[in-house]
Coordinates of N, CA, C and O in Angstrom, one line a residue:
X1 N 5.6 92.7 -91.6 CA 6.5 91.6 -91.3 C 6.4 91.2 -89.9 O 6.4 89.9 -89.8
X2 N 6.3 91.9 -88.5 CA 5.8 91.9 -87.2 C 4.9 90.8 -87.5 O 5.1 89.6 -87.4
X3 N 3.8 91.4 -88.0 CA 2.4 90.8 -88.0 C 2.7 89.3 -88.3 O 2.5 88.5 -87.5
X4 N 3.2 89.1 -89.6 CA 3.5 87.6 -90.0 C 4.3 86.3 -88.8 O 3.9 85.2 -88.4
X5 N 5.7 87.4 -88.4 CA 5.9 86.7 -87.3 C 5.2 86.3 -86.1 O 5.3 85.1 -85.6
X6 N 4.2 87.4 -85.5 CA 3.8 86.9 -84.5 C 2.4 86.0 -84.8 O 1.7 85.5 -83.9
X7 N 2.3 85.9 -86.1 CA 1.0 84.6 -86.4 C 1.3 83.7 -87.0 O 0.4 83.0 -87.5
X8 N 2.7 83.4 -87.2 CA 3.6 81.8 -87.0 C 3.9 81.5 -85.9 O 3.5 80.3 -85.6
X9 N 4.6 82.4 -84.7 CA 4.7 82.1 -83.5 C 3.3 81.4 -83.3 O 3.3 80.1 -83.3
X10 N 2.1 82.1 -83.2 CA 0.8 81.9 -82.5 C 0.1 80.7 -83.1 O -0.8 80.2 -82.4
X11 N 0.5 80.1 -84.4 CA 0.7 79.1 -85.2 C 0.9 77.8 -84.5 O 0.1 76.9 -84.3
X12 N 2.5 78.0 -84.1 CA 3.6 76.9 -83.6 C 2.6 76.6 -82.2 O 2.2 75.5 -81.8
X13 N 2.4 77.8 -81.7 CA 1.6 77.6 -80.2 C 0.5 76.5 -80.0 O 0.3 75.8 -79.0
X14 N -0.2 76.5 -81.3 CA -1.6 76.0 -81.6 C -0.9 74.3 -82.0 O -1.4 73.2 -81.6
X15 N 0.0 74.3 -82.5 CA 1.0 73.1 -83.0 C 1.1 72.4 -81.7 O 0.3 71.5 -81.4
X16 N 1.9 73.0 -80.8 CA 2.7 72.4 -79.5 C 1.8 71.2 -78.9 O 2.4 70.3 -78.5
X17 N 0.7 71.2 -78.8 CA -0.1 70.1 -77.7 C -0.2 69.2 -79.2 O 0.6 68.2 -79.1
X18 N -0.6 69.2 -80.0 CA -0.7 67.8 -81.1 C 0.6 67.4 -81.4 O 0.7 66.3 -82.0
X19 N 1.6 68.3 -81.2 CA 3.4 67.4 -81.5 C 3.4 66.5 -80.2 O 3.8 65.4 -80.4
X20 N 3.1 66.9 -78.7 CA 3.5 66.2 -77.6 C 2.6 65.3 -77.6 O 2.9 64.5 -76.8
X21 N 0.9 65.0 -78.3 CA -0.4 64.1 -77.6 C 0.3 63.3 -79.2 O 0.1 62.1 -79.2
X22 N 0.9 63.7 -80.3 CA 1.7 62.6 -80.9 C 2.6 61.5 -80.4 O 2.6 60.3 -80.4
X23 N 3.3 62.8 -79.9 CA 4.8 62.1 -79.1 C 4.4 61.2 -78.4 O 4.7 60.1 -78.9
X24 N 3.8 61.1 -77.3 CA 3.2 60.0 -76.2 C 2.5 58.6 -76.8 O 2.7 57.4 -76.5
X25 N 1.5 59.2 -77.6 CA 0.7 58.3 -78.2 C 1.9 57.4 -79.0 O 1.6 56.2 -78.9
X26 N 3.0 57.5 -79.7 CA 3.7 56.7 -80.6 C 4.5 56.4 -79.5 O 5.0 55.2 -79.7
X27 N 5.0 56.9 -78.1 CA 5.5 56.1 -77.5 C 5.1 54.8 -76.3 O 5.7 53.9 -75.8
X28 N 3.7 55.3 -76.4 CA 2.9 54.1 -75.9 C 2.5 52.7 -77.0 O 2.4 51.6 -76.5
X29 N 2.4 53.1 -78.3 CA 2.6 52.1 -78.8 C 4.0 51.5 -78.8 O 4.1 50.3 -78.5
X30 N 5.0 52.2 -79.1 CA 6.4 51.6 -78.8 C 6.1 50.4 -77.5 O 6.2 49.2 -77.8
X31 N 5.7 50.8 -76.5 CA 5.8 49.8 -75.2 C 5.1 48.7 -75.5 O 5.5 47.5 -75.5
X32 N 3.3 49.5 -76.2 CA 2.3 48.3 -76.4 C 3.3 46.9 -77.2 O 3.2 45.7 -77.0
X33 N 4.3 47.4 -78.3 CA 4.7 46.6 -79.2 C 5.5 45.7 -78.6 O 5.4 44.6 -78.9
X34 N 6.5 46.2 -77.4 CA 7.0 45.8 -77.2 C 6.8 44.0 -76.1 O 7.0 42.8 -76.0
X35 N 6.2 45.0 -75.6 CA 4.9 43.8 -74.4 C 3.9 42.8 -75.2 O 3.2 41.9 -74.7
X36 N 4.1 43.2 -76.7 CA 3.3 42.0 -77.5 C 1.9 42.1 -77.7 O 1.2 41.3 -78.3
X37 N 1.4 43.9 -76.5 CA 0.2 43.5 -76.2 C -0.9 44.7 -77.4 O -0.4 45.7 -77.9
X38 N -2.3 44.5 -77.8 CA -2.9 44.8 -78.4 C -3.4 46.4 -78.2 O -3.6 46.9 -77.1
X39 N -3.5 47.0 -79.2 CA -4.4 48.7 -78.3 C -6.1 48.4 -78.5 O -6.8 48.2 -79.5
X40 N -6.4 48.5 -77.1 CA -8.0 48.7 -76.7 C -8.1 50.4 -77.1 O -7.5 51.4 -76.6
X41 N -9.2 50.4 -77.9 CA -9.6 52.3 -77.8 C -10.5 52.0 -78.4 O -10.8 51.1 -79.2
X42 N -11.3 53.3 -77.7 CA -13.1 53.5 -78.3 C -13.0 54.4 -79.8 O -11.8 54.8 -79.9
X43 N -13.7 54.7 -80.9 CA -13.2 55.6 -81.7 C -14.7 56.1 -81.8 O -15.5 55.6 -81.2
X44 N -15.2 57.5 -82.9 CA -16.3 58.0 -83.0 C -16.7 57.7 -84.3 O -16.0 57.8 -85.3
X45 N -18.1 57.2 -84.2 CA -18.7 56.6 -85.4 C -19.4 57.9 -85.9 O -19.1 58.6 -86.8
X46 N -20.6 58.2 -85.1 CA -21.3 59.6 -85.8 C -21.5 60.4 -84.2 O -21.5 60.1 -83.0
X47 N -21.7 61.3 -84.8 CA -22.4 62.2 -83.0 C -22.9 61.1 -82.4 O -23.7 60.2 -82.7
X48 N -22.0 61.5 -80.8 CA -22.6 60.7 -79.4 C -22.5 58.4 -79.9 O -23.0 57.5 -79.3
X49 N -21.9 58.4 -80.8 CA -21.7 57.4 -80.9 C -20.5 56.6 -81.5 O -20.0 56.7 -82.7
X50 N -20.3 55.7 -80.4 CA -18.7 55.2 -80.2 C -18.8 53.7 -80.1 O -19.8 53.1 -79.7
X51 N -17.5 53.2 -80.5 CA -17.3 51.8 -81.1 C -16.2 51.6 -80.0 O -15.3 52.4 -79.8
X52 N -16.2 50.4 -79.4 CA -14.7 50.0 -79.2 C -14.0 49.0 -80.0 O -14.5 48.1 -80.7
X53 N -12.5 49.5 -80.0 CA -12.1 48.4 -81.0 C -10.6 47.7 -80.4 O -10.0 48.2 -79.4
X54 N -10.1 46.7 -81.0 CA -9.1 46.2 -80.4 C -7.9 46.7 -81.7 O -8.5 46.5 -82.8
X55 N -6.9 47.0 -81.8 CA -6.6 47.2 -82.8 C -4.8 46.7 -82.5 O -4.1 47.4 -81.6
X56 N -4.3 45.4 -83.3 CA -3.4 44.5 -83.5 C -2.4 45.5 -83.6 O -2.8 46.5 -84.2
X57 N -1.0 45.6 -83.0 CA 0.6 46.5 -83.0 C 1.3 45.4 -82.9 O 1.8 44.9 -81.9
X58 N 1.4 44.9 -84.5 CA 2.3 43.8 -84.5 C 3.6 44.4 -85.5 O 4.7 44.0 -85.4
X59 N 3.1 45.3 -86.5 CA 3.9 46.1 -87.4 C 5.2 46.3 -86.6 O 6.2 45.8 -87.0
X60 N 5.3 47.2 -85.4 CA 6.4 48.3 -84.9 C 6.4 49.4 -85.9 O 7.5 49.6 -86.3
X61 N 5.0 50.3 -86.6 CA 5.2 51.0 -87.5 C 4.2 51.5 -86.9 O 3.4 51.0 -86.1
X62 N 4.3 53.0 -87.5 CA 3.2 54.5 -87.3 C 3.5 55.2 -88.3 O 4.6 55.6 -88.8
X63 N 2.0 55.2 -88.7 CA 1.6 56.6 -90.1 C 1.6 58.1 -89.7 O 0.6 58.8 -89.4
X64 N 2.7 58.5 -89.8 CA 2.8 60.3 -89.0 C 1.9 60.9 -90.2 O 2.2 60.3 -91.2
X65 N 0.8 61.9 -90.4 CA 0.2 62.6 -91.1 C 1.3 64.3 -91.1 O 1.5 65.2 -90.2
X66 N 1.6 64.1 -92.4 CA 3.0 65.2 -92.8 C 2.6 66.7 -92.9 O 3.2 67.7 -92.7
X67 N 0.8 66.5 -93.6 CA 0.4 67.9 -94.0 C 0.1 67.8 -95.7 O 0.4 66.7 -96.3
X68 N -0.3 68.7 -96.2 CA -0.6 68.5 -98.1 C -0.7 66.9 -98.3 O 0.1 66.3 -99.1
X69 N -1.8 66.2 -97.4 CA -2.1 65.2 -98.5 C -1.1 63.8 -98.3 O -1.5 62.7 -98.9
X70 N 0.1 63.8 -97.5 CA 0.9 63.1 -97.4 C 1.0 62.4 -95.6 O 1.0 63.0 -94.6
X71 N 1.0 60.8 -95.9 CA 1.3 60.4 -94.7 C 2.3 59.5 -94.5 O 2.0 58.4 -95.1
X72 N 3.0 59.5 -94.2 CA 4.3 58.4 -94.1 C 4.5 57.8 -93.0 O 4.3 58.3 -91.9
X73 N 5.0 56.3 -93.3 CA 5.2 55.1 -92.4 C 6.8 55.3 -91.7 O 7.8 55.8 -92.3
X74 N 6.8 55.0 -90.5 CA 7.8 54.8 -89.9 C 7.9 53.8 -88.7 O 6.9 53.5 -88.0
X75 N 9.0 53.5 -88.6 CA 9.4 52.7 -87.6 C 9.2 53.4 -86.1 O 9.7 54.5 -86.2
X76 N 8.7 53.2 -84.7 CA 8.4 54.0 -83.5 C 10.0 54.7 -83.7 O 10.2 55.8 -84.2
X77 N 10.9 53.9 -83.2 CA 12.3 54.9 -83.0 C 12.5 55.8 -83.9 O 13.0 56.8 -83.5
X78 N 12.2 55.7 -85.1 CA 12.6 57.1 -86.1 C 11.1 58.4 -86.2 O 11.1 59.6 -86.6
X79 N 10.1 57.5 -85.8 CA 8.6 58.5 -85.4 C 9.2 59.4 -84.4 O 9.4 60.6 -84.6
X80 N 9.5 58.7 -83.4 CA 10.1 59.5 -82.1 C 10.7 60.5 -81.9 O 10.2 61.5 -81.3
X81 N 12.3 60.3 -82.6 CA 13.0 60.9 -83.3 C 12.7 62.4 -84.0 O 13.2 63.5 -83.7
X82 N 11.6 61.9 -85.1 CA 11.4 63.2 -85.7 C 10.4 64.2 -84.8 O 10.6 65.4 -84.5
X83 N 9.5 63.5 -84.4 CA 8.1 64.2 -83.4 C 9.4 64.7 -82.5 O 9.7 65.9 -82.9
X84 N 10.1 64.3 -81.7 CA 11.4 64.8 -80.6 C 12.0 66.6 -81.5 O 12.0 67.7 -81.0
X85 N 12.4 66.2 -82.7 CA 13.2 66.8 -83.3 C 12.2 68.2 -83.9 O 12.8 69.3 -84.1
X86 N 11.0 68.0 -84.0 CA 9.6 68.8 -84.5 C 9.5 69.9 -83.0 O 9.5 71.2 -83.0
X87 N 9.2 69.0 -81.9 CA 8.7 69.9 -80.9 C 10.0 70.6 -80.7 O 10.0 71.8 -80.9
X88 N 11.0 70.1 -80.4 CA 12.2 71.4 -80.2 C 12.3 72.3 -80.9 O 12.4 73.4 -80.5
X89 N 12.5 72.0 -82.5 CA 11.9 73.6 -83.1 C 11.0 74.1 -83.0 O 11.2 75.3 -83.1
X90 N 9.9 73.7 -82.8 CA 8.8 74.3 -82.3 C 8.7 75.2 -81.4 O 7.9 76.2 -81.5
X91 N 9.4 75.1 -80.4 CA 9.8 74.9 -79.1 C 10.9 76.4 -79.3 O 11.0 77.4 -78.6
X92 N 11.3 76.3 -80.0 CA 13.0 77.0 -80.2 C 12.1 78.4 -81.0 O 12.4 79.5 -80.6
X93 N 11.3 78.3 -81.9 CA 10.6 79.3 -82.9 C 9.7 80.2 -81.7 O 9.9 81.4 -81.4
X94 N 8.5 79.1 -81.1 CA 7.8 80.1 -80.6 C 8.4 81.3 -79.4 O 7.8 82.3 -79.2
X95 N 9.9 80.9 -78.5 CA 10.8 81.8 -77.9 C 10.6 83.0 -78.3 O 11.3 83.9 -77.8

């Protein structure tokens, strides 16, 4: 039972930097949206090669990836919200 706990803690650990490089990233779109203005990013096509792309934030929407297969749309303020609400337990478990 030890054992289980401390390889959920070590779990949540491994969690913590992609709940906060979430969090930022949906709150920089929030701003991009709000300023009207577009996201510039390079993305990876195959090894050692990369594309840039301009990609339109006219929605005010983000696809959170949930886990088993499932991705759901949200508005930035209720993305926020939950990612806000994820890392505190996260946060509160690994303690």
């Amino acid at each position: 039972m030890e054992a289980q706990l401390h390889r959920a803690r070590q779990n949540l650990r491994v969690k913590l930097p992609d709940i906060k490089k979430t969090l930022e990233m949906v709150a920089m779109l929030k701003i991009k949206h709000a300023e009207e203005q577009a996201l510039e990013t390079n993305y990876l096509i195959s090894d050692n090669i990369w594309a840039k792309a301009t990609i339109p934030n006219k929605s005010g929407k983000v696809g959170l990836w949930l886990g088993a297969n499932v991705m759901v749309e949200y508005e930035h303020d209720e993305a926020i919200k939950l990612l806000m609400k994820n890392l505190s337990n996260a946060e509160a478990k690994v303690k």
